[in-house]
């Protein structure tokens, strides 16, 4: 069965029936969360700084993977003032392994803004939190509701999926008009007495029970009111977004070496693939261009000619979203000092790098 309807009956935002339904939804959710919530380190505190660090780390990273990074990061930078006073390279070194280095840079910049504008403390105001570097609507709502009890609903992928199924709403959750509809429902369903617990409960439900591909409907605390479940159509919501056709691309990777170690750099923010990661410079291989010549062009820009270009290794195959990549690693010997931000690692330490870069290191061994 395919999802057809995009609206539930009596679903105007000012409908008393819908308001009562959403209130019941919130009550059942709260009872479930009281007994089913996971014991996670960031749930043992209401310290706004610790909540902020956890929320940023949890973006696009699995919960279990975040825990050791969260604990080490707080041990090293226990306050916003300590984070603001640190050097950027030390912050990013502590962030290494979580990926998306812009998040680490934004944390550092926001900590400095907190010290400069708020005395080192996160303000108890949604708009002021939202104005900090790198903090969007979701993160501001999460910090505000959990740390300060600000009644603002979160809306992430888990919440969108739960609400789409519960109300049988078809369409793309990221696009109008459904995005606005979901925002209104999230706010209407919010338990304004305990907004932090409510937001965490809703995200927990999406993460553990109302999962994308194998929803555990028998365990769901709100299953009785779920329209998708009653129709036997829980897999039809949210509607599948159109997928971009796969595109085959050839790339080269410049892999500098010093002795038996490889040199990794922080990739530039405008690099098309894996920007702001520790790894290797990448460039598309233009038609009929020889890989070593393309690598030499990269070396001139980034290493100012301080590399002797070596051999091209066997191509590496890798997929990133719609791209089907054929990446030709080209090794190079460092002839001078390393540029700022570069460092050497042993091939065994490549496990800290993203998957594509790990494959590249293995291809050269």
mmCIF file of C-alpha atoms in Angstrom:
data_model
loop_
_atom_site.group_PDB
_atom_site.id
_atom_site.type_symbol
_atom_site.label_atom_id
_atom_site.label_comp_id
_atom_site.label_asym_id
_atom_site.label_seq_id
_atom_site.Cartn_x
_atom_site.Cartn_y
_atom_site.Cartn_z
ATOM 1 C CA UNK A 1 0.000 0.000 0.000
ATOM 2 C CA UNK A 2 1.318 3.416 -0.908
ATOM 3 C CA UNK A 3 0.742 6.498 1.206
ATOM 4 C CA UNK A 4 -1.854 8.681 -0.480
ATOM 5 C CA UNK A 5 -3.347 10.999 2.090
ATOM 6 C CA UNK A 6 -1.280 13.853 3.457
ATOM 7 C CA UNK A 7 -3.757 15.089 6.049
ATOM 8 C CA UNK A 8 -5.428 13.422 8.980
ATOM 9 C CA UNK A 9 -9.074 14.138 9.876
ATOM 10 C CA UNK A 10 -9.779 17.139 12.112
ATOM 11 C CA UNK A 11 -6.115 18.161 11.882
ATOM 12 C CA UNK A 12 -6.292 21.949 11.881
ATOM 13 C CA UNK A 13 -3.739 23.343 14.313
ATOM 14 C CA UNK A 14 -6.549 25.011 16.310
ATOM 15 C CA UNK A 15 -8.753 21.890 16.331
ATOM 16 C CA UNK A 16 -9.727 20.889 19.907
ATOM 17 C CA UNK A 17 -9.788 17.243 18.807
ATOM 18 C CA UNK A 18 -6.223 17.449 17.501
ATOM 19 C CA UNK A 19 -5.018 19.276 20.609
ATOM 20 C CA UNK A 20 -6.526 16.569 22.821
ATOM 21 C CA UNK A 21 -4.973 13.846 20.673
ATOM 22 C CA UNK A 22 -1.535 15.468 20.876
ATOM 23 C CA UNK A 23 -1.846 15.833 24.654
ATOM 24 C CA UNK A 24 -2.607 12.121 24.966
ATOM 25 C CA UNK A 25 0.345 11.352 22.706
ATOM 26 C CA UNK A 26 2.624 13.350 25.024
ATOM 27 C CA UNK A 27 1.335 11.611 28.166
ATOM 28 C CA UNK A 28 1.872 8.112 26.767
ATOM 29 C CA UNK A 29 5.301 9.100 25.504
ATOM 30 C CA UNK A 30 6.301 10.444 28.939
ATOM 31 C CA UNK A 31 5.233 7.250 30.732
ATOM 32 C CA UNK A 32 7.250 5.153 28.270
ATOM 33 C CA UNK A 33 10.354 7.320 28.547
ATOM 34 C CA UNK A 34 10.295 7.160 32.354
ATOM 35 C CA UNK A 35 10.892 3.416 32.195
ATOM 36 C CA UNK A 36 12.722 2.970 28.858
ATOM 37 C CA UNK A 37 15.201 5.850 28.698
ATOM 38 C CA UNK A 38 18.826 4.911 28.104
ATOM 39 C CA UNK A 39 21.386 5.832 30.748
ATOM 40 C CA UNK A 40 23.657 8.126 28.747
ATOM 41 C CA UNK A 41 26.349 10.370 30.276
ATOM 42 C CA UNK A 42 24.855 13.625 28.997
ATOM 43 C CA UNK A 43 21.518 12.704 30.609
ATOM 44 C CA UNK A 44 23.124 12.771 34.053
ATOM 45 C CA UNK A 45 23.569 16.523 33.949
ATOM 46 C CA UNK A 46 21.687 19.710 33.182
ATOM 47 C CA UNK A 47 24.910 21.667 32.679
ATOM 48 C CA UNK A 48 24.136 23.694 29.525
ATOM 49 C CA UNK A 49 27.749 23.449 28.324
ATOM 50 C CA UNK A 50 27.781 19.638 28.587
ATOM 51 C CA UNK A 51 24.371 19.412 26.902
ATOM 52 C CA UNK A 52 25.657 21.609 24.070
ATOM 53 C CA UNK A 53 28.776 19.479 23.534
ATOM 54 C CA UNK A 54 26.692 16.291 23.411
ATOM 55 C CA UNK A 55 24.163 17.702 20.963
ATOM 56 C CA UNK A 56 26.847 18.855 18.530
ATOM 57 C CA UNK A 57 28.700 15.537 18.741
ATOM 58 C CA UNK A 58 25.507 13.545 18.187
ATOM 59 C CA UNK A 59 24.842 15.213 14.843
ATOM 60 C CA UNK A 60 25.391 12.518 12.177
ATOM 61 C CA UNK A 61 27.233 10.260 14.646
ATOM 62 C CA UNK A 62 25.996 7.132 16.436
ATOM 63 C CA UNK A 63 25.314 7.401 20.175
ATOM 64 C CA UNK A 64 27.725 4.655 21.214
ATOM 65 C CA UNK A 65 30.509 6.159 19.110
ATOM 66 C CA UNK A 66 30.026 9.569 20.737
ATOM 67 C CA UNK A 67 30.311 8.481 24.383
ATOM 68 C CA UNK A 68 34.140 8.162 24.634
ATOM 69 C CA UNK A 69 34.683 11.376 22.640
ATOM 70 C CA UNK A 70 32.221 13.246 24.846
ATOM 71 C CA UNK A 71 33.910 12.104 28.041
ATOM 72 C CA UNK A 72 37.432 12.871 26.800
ATOM 73 C CA UNK A 73 36.416 16.254 25.395
ATOM 74 C CA UNK A 74 34.803 17.387 28.651
ATOM 75 C CA UNK A 75 37.789 16.160 30.657
ATOM 76 C CA UNK A 76 40.087 18.278 28.482
ATOM 77 C CA UNK A 77 37.781 21.304 28.035
ATOM 78 C CA UNK A 78 35.457 21.262 31.079
ATOM 79 C CA UNK A 79 34.016 24.750 30.532
ATOM 80 C CA UNK A 80 33.307 27.157 27.711
ATOM 81 C CA UNK A 81 36.141 29.333 29.014
ATOM 82 C CA UNK A 82 38.597 26.425 28.813
ATOM 83 C CA UNK A 83 37.450 25.643 25.283
ATOM 84 C CA UNK A 84 37.704 29.288 24.231
ATOM 85 C CA UNK A 85 41.258 29.554 25.582
ATOM 86 C CA UNK A 86 42.490 26.467 23.700
ATOM 87 C CA UNK A 87 44.304 26.574 20.386
ATOM 88 C CA UNK A 88 42.222 25.551 17.390
ATOM 89 C CA UNK A 89 44.597 22.730 16.516
ATOM 90 C CA UNK A 90 44.181 21.272 20.025
ATOM 91 C CA UNK A 91 40.396 21.444 19.748
ATOM 92 C CA UNK A 92 40.427 19.741 16.361
ATOM 93 C CA UNK A 93 42.845 17.092 17.618
ATOM 94 C CA UNK A 94 40.349 16.269 20.373
ATOM 95 C CA UNK A 95 37.616 16.227 17.731
ATOM 96 C CA UNK A 96 39.552 13.936 15.347
ATOM 97 C CA UNK A 97 37.534 10.838 14.492
ATOM 98 C CA UNK A 98 34.121 12.485 14.713
ATOM 99 C CA UNK A 99 34.404 13.959 11.209
ATOM 100 C CA UNK A 100 32.794 17.129 9.861
ATOM 101 C CA UNK A 101 35.486 19.363 11.326
ATOM 102 C CA UNK A 102 33.368 22.455 10.776
ATOM 103 C CA UNK A 103 31.440 21.346 13.863
ATOM 104 C CA UNK A 104 34.619 21.450 15.946
ATOM 105 C CA UNK A 105 35.560 24.859 14.572
ATOM 106 C CA UNK A 106 32.081 26.186 15.247
ATOM 107 C CA UNK A 107 32.239 24.894 18.814
ATOM 108 C CA UNK A 108 35.500 26.736 19.311
ATOM 109 C CA UNK A 109 34.125 29.928 17.772
ATOM 110 C CA UNK A 110 30.921 29.725 19.799
ATOM 111 C CA UNK A 111 32.905 29.234 23.023
ATOM 112 C CA UNK A 112 34.833 32.406 22.291
ATOM 113 C CA UNK A 113 31.568 34.229 21.594
ATOM 114 C CA UNK A 114 30.198 32.980 24.926
ATOM 115 C CA UNK A 115 33.218 34.322 26.790
ATOM 116 C CA UNK A 116 33.137 37.598 24.899
ATOM 117 C CA UNK A 117 29.392 38.252 25.011
ATOM 118 C CA UNK A 118 27.910 36.144 27.838
ATOM 119 C CA UNK A 119 30.608 35.815 30.494
ATOM 120 C CA UNK A 120 31.386 32.240 29.494
ATOM 121 C CA UNK A 121 27.870 30.914 30.172
ATOM 122 C CA UNK A 122 25.273 29.721 27.689
ATOM 123 C CA UNK A 123 22.331 32.144 27.895
ATOM 124 C CA UNK A 124 18.928 30.884 29.031
ATOM 125 C CA UNK A 125 17.244 32.325 25.948
ATOM 126 C CA UNK A 126 16.406 30.471 22.734
ATOM 127 C CA UNK A 127 17.181 33.347 20.371
ATOM 128 C CA UNK A 128 20.510 34.067 22.068
ATOM 129 C CA UNK A 129 21.493 30.383 21.850
ATOM 130 C CA UNK A 130 20.387 30.283 18.217
ATOM 131 C CA UNK A 131 22.640 33.255 17.428
ATOM 132 C CA UNK A 132 25.829 31.411 18.453
ATOM 133 C CA UNK A 133 28.102 30.179 15.615
ATOM 134 C CA UNK A 134 27.134 26.766 14.246
ATOM 135 C CA UNK A 135 23.916 26.432 16.275
ATOM 136 C CA UNK A 136 20.769 25.864 14.252
ATOM 137 C CA UNK A 137 17.124 25.644 15.230
ATOM 138 C CA UNK A 138 17.305 21.991 16.284
ATOM 139 C CA UNK A 139 20.390 22.393 18.500
ATOM 140 C CA UNK A 140 19.087 25.590 20.085
ATOM 141 C CA UNK A 141 15.774 23.882 20.908
ATOM 142 C CA UNK A 142 17.555 20.852 22.354
ATOM 143 C CA UNK A 143 19.900 22.910 24.563
ATOM 144 C CA UNK A 144 17.167 25.303 25.619
ATOM 145 C CA UNK A 145 14.618 22.639 26.509
ATOM 146 C CA UNK A 146 16.997 20.200 28.236
ATOM 147 C CA UNK A 147 19.168 22.671 30.134
ATOM 148 C CA UNK A 148 16.707 25.493 30.837
ATOM 149 C CA UNK A 149 13.209 24.083 30.349
ATOM 150 C CA UNK A 150 12.512 26.423 27.424
ATOM 151 C CA UNK A 151 9.303 25.122 25.764
ATOM 152 C CA UNK A 152 10.599 24.717 22.225
ATOM 153 C CA UNK A 153 10.103 21.476 20.243
ATOM 154 C CA UNK A 154 12.973 19.787 18.413
ATOM 155 C CA UNK A 155 12.491 18.573 14.869
ATOM 156 C CA UNK A 156 15.064 16.149 13.470
ATOM 157 C CA UNK A 157 14.841 13.074 11.259
ATOM 158 C CA UNK A 158 13.656 10.811 14.084
ATOM 159 C CA UNK A 159 10.910 13.230 15.126
ATOM 160 C CA UNK A 160 9.799 13.778 11.523
ATOM 161 C CA UNK A 161 9.472 10.033 10.983
ATOM 162 C CA UNK A 162 7.426 9.483 14.165
ATOM 163 C CA UNK A 163 5.044 12.336 13.391
ATOM 164 C CA UNK A 164 4.639 11.383 9.729
ATOM 165 C CA UNK A 165 3.661 7.850 10.715
ATOM 166 C CA UNK A 166 1.486 8.796 13.665
ATOM 167 C CA UNK A 167 -0.541 11.301 11.637
ATOM 168 C CA UNK A 168 -0.182 9.482 8.260
ATOM 169 C CA UNK A 169 1.343 12.509 6.543
ATOM 170 C CA UNK A 170 2.722 11.883 3.074
ATOM 171 C CA UNK A 171 5.304 14.039 1.341
ATOM 172 C CA UNK A 172 8.860 15.207 1.801
ATOM 173 C CA UNK A 173 9.401 16.177 5.475
ATOM 174 C CA UNK A 174 12.130 18.628 4.471
ATOM 175 C CA UNK A 175 10.008 20.568 1.993
ATOM 176 C CA UNK A 176 6.929 22.770 2.137
ATOM 177 C CA UNK A 177 4.135 22.334 2.942
ATOM 178 C CA UNK A 178 4.868 19.239 5.054
ATOM 179 C CA UNK A 179 7.864 20.774 6.852
ATOM 180 C CA UNK A 180 5.670 23.532 8.264
ATOM 181 C CA UNK A 181 2.952 21.061 9.181
ATOM 182 C CA UNK A 182 5.422 18.919 11.128
ATOM 183 C CA UNK A 183 6.780 21.962 12.958
ATOM 184 C CA UNK A 184 3.241 22.889 14.042
ATOM 185 C CA UNK A 185 2.497 19.326 15.197
ATOM 186 C CA UNK A 186 5.768 19.094 17.110
ATOM 187 C CA UNK A 187 4.948 22.300 18.982
ATOM 188 C CA UNK A 188 1.344 21.229 19.601
ATOM 189 C CA UNK A 189 2.484 17.849 20.992
ATOM 190 C CA UNK A 190 5.162 19.347 23.246
ATOM 191 C CA UNK A 191 4.807 18.752 26.980
ATOM 192 C CA UNK A 192 5.455 22.329 28.035
ATOM 193 C CA UNK A 193 5.922 21.351 31.674
ATOM 194 C CA UNK A 194 8.851 19.018 30.853
ATOM 195 C CA UNK A 195 10.006 20.022 27.363
ATOM 196 C CA UNK A 196 13.507 18.586 27.715
ATOM 197 C CA UNK A 197 12.289 15.126 28.690
ATOM 198 C CA UNK A 198 9.609 15.256 26.000
ATOM 199 C CA UNK A 199 12.100 16.150 23.262
ATOM 200 C CA UNK A 200 14.502 13.424 24.358
ATOM 201 C CA UNK A 201 11.654 10.905 24.567
ATOM 202 C CA UNK A 202 10.465 11.661 21.046
ATOM 203 C CA UNK A 203 13.983 11.334 19.631
ATOM 204 C CA UNK A 204 14.483 8.128 21.642
ATOM 205 C CA UNK A 205 11.270 6.678 20.242
ATOM 206 C CA UNK A 206 12.457 7.343 16.700
ATOM 207 C CA UNK A 207 15.927 5.951 17.395
ATOM 208 C CA UNK A 208 14.906 2.751 19.192
ATOM 209 C CA UNK A 209 11.323 1.863 18.210
ATOM 210 C CA UNK A 210 9.972 3.826 15.240
ATOM 211 C CA UNK A 211 13.079 3.096 13.178
ATOM 212 C CA UNK A 212 13.371 3.751 9.431
ATOM 213 C CA UNK A 213 13.299 0.196 8.084
ATOM 214 C CA UNK A 214 12.121 -2.096 10.904
ATOM 215 C CA UNK A 215 9.658 -0.262 13.149
ATOM 216 C CA UNK A 216 8.894 -2.177 16.362
ATOM 217 C CA UNK A 217 5.198 -1.296 16.426
ATOM 218 C CA UNK A 218 4.337 -3.862 19.113
ATOM 219 C CA UNK A 219 6.668 -2.012 21.519
ATOM 220 C CA UNK A 220 5.476 1.480 20.626
ATOM 221 C CA UNK A 221 3.760 3.396 23.454
ATOM 222 C CA UNK A 222 1.659 5.455 21.009
ATOM 223 C CA UNK A 223 0.695 2.639 18.628
ATOM 224 C CA UNK A 224 -3.014 2.820 19.470
ATOM 225 C CA UNK A 225 -3.316 6.252 17.881
ATOM 226 C CA UNK A 226 -0.890 5.720 14.994
ATOM 227 C CA UNK A 227 -2.772 6.117 11.704
ATOM 228 C CA UNK A 228 -0.028 4.489 9.632
ATOM 229 C CA UNK A 229 -0.075 1.386 11.832
ATOM 230 C CA UNK A 230 -3.879 1.143 11.718
ATOM 231 C CA UNK A 231 -3.684 1.194 7.919
ATOM 232 C CA UNK A 232 -0.816 -1.332 7.859
ATOM 233 C CA UNK A 233 1.235 1.299 6.052
ATOM 234 C CA UNK A 234 3.973 2.175 8.550
ATOM 235 C CA UNK A 235 6.641 1.524 5.907
ATOM 236 C CA UNK A 236 5.045 4.074 3.559
ATOM 237 C CA UNK A 237 5.803 7.053 5.791
ATOM 238 C CA UNK A 238 7.615 9.329 5.417
ATOM 239 C CA UNK A 239 7.377 9.257 1.640
ATOM 240 C CA UNK A 240 10.565 8.187 -0.075
ATOM 241 C CA UNK A 241 12.492 11.105 -1.493
ATOM 242 C CA UNK A 242 13.630 10.813 -5.127
ATOM 243 C CA UNK A 243 17.136 9.449 -5.355
ATOM 244 C CA UNK A 244 19.746 11.059 -7.502
ATOM 245 C CA UNK A 245 21.024 8.742 -10.207
ATOM 246 C CA UNK A 246 24.416 7.179 -9.518
ATOM 247 C CA UNK A 247 27.283 9.039 -11.131
ATOM 248 C CA UNK A 248 30.652 7.462 -11.925
ATOM 249 C CA UNK A 249 33.611 9.767 -11.339
ATOM 250 C CA UNK A 250 37.401 9.472 -11.567
ATOM 251 C CA UNK A 251 39.537 11.277 -9.029
ATOM 252 C CA UNK A 252 43.164 11.445 -7.959
ATOM 253 C CA UNK A 253 44.434 11.595 -4.386
ATOM 254 C CA UNK A 254 47.784 13.181 -3.543
ATOM 255 C CA UNK A 255 49.429 11.054 -0.829
ATOM 256 C CA UNK A 256 52.657 12.619 0.498
ATOM 257 C CA UNK A 257 55.052 10.347 2.350
ATOM 258 C CA UNK A 258 57.995 10.870 4.638
ATOM 259 C CA UNK A 259 59.934 7.675 5.107
ATOM 260 C CA UNK A 260 57.490 4.918 5.998
ATOM 261 C CA UNK A 261 54.864 7.397 7.242
ATOM 262 C CA UNK A 262 52.143 9.184 5.326
ATOM 263 C CA UNK A 263 51.413 12.891 5.589
ATOM 264 C CA UNK A 264 47.822 13.940 6.238
ATOM 265 C CA UNK A 265 46.507 17.474 5.909
ATOM 266 C CA UNK A 266 43.290 19.161 6.898
ATOM 267 C CA UNK A 267 41.418 19.300 3.635
ATOM 268 C CA UNK A 268 40.165 22.738 2.555
ATOM 269 C CA UNK A 269 36.579 23.773 3.192
ATOM 270 C CA UNK A 270 35.915 24.057 -0.538
ATOM 271 C CA UNK A 271 37.158 20.567 -1.417
ATOM 272 C CA UNK A 272 34.259 18.816 -3.103
ATOM 273 C CA UNK A 273 34.755 15.497 -1.323
ATOM 274 C CA UNK A 274 35.346 15.186 2.423
ATOM 275 C CA UNK A 275 36.058 18.860 3.159
ATOM 276 C CA UNK A 276 37.565 19.791 6.520
ATOM 277 C CA UNK A 277 38.721 16.271 7.340
ATOM 278 C CA UNK A 278 42.195 15.018 8.132
ATOM 279 C CA UNK A 279 43.260 13.133 5.029
ATOM 280 C CA UNK A 280 44.507 13.756 1.496
ATOM 281 C CA UNK A 281 43.938 16.357 -1.174
ATOM 282 C CA UNK A 282 41.541 15.152 -3.851
ATOM 283 C CA UNK A 283 40.766 16.428 -7.337
ATOM 284 C CA UNK A 284 38.633 15.222 -10.205
ATOM 285 C CA UNK A 285 40.645 13.662 -12.998
ATOM 286 C CA UNK A 286 39.835 15.629 -16.102
ATOM 287 C CA UNK A 287 39.440 13.872 -19.412
ATOM 288 C CA UNK A 288 42.688 12.482 -20.795
ATOM 289 C CA UNK A 289 44.803 14.085 -18.066
ATOM 290 C CA UNK A 290 47.601 11.928 -16.710
ATOM 291 C CA UNK A 291 47.207 11.204 -12.941
ATOM 292 C CA UNK A 292 50.765 12.226 -12.021
ATOM 293 C CA UNK A 293 50.338 15.572 -13.792
ATOM 294 C CA UNK A 294 47.084 16.194 -11.914
ATOM 295 C CA UNK A 295 48.794 15.314 -8.627
ATOM 296 C CA UNK A 296 51.649 17.693 -9.431
ATOM 297 C CA UNK A 297 49.144 20.513 -9.915
ATOM 298 C CA UNK A 298 47.695 19.793 -6.471
ATOM 299 C CA UNK A 299 51.183 19.710 -4.964
ATOM 300 C CA UNK A 300 52.055 23.108 -6.418
ATOM 301 C CA UNK A 301 48.998 24.682 -4.858
ATOM 302 C CA UNK A 302 49.217 23.109 -1.417
ATOM 303 C CA UNK A 303 52.869 22.190 -0.901
ATOM 304 C CA UNK A 304 54.503 24.895 -3.057
ATOM 305 C CA UNK A 305 56.577 22.383 -4.950
ATOM 306 C CA UNK A 306 58.054 20.730 -1.849
ATOM 307 C CA UNK A 307 57.043 17.291 -3.102
ATOM 308 C CA UNK A 308 58.621 14.865 -5.535
ATOM 309 C CA UNK A 309 55.766 13.135 -7.360
ATOM 310 C CA UNK A 310 56.047 9.361 -7.361
ATOM 311 C CA UNK A 311 54.063 6.511 -8.794
ATOM 312 C CA UNK A 312 50.347 6.028 -9.216
ATOM 313 C CA UNK A 313 48.930 3.083 -7.294
ATOM 314 C CA UNK A 314 46.082 0.754 -8.113
ATOM 315 C CA UNK A 315 42.762 2.622 -8.225
ATOM 316 C CA UNK A 316 40.510 2.496 -5.181
ATOM 317 C CA UNK A 317 36.763 2.087 -5.543
ATOM 318 C CA UNK A 318 34.490 3.849 -3.081
ATOM 319 C CA UNK A 319 30.917 5.177 -2.910
ATOM 320 C CA UNK A 320 29.813 8.442 -1.306
ATOM 321 C CA UNK A 321 26.077 9.219 -1.585
ATOM 322 C CA UNK A 322 25.293 9.150 -5.328
ATOM 323 C CA UNK A 323 28.940 9.081 -6.436
ATOM 324 C CA UNK A 324 30.654 5.874 -7.541
ATOM 325 C CA UNK A 325 34.297 6.823 -7.268
ATOM 326 C CA UNK A 326 37.406 5.461 -8.904
ATOM 327 C CA UNK A 327 40.244 7.159 -7.017
ATOM 328 C CA UNK A 328 43.842 6.876 -8.215
ATOM 329 C CA UNK A 329 46.292 7.440 -5.335
ATOM 330 C CA UNK A 330 49.531 9.155 -6.373
ATOM 331 C CA UNK A 331 52.354 9.032 -3.841
ATOM 332 C CA UNK A 332 54.827 11.849 -3.359
ATOM 333 C CA UNK A 333 57.986 12.309 -1.290
ATOM 334 C CA UNK A 334 58.216 15.336 0.981
ATOM 335 C CA UNK A 335 61.354 17.344 0.207
ATOM 336 C CA UNK A 336 60.987 20.164 2.730
ATOM 337 C CA UNK A 337 59.086 21.266 5.778
ATOM 338 C CA UNK A 338 55.474 20.246 6.176
ATOM 339 C CA UNK A 339 52.908 22.992 5.615
ATOM 340 C CA UNK A 340 50.930 24.342 8.558
ATOM 341 C CA UNK A 341 48.380 21.807 9.801
ATOM 342 C CA UNK A 342 50.030 18.771 8.179
ATOM 343 C CA UNK A 343 51.231 15.827 10.261
ATOM 344 C CA UNK A 344 52.661 12.371 9.710
ATOM 345 C CA UNK A 345 51.008 9.128 10.773
ATOM 346 C CA UNK A 346 51.979 5.500 10.449
ATOM 347 C CA UNK A 347 49.881 3.343 8.120
ATOM 348 C CA UNK A 348 48.601 1.530 11.226
ATOM 349 C CA UNK A 349 47.191 4.820 12.556
ATOM 350 C CA UNK A 350 45.115 5.336 9.415
ATOM 351 C CA UNK A 351 42.162 3.757 11.234
ATOM 352 C CA UNK A 352 41.373 7.244 12.562
ATOM 353 C CA UNK A 353 40.775 8.527 9.019
ATOM 354 C CA UNK A 354 37.536 8.380 6.968
ATOM 355 C CA UNK A 355 36.943 5.135 5.066
ATOM 356 C CA UNK A 356 38.091 6.435 1.662
ATOM 357 C CA UNK A 357 41.423 7.606 3.077
ATOM 358 C CA UNK A 358 41.923 4.287 4.877
ATOM 359 C CA UNK A 359 41.485 2.469 1.558
ATOM 360 C CA UNK A 360 43.995 4.806 -0.076
ATOM 361 C CA UNK A 361 46.639 4.114 2.593
ATOM 362 C CA UNK A 362 46.114 0.360 2.204
ATOM 363 C CA UNK A 363 46.531 0.637 -1.579
ATOM 364 C CA UNK A 364 50.045 2.078 -1.130
ATOM 365 C CA UNK A 365 51.312 -0.544 1.293
#
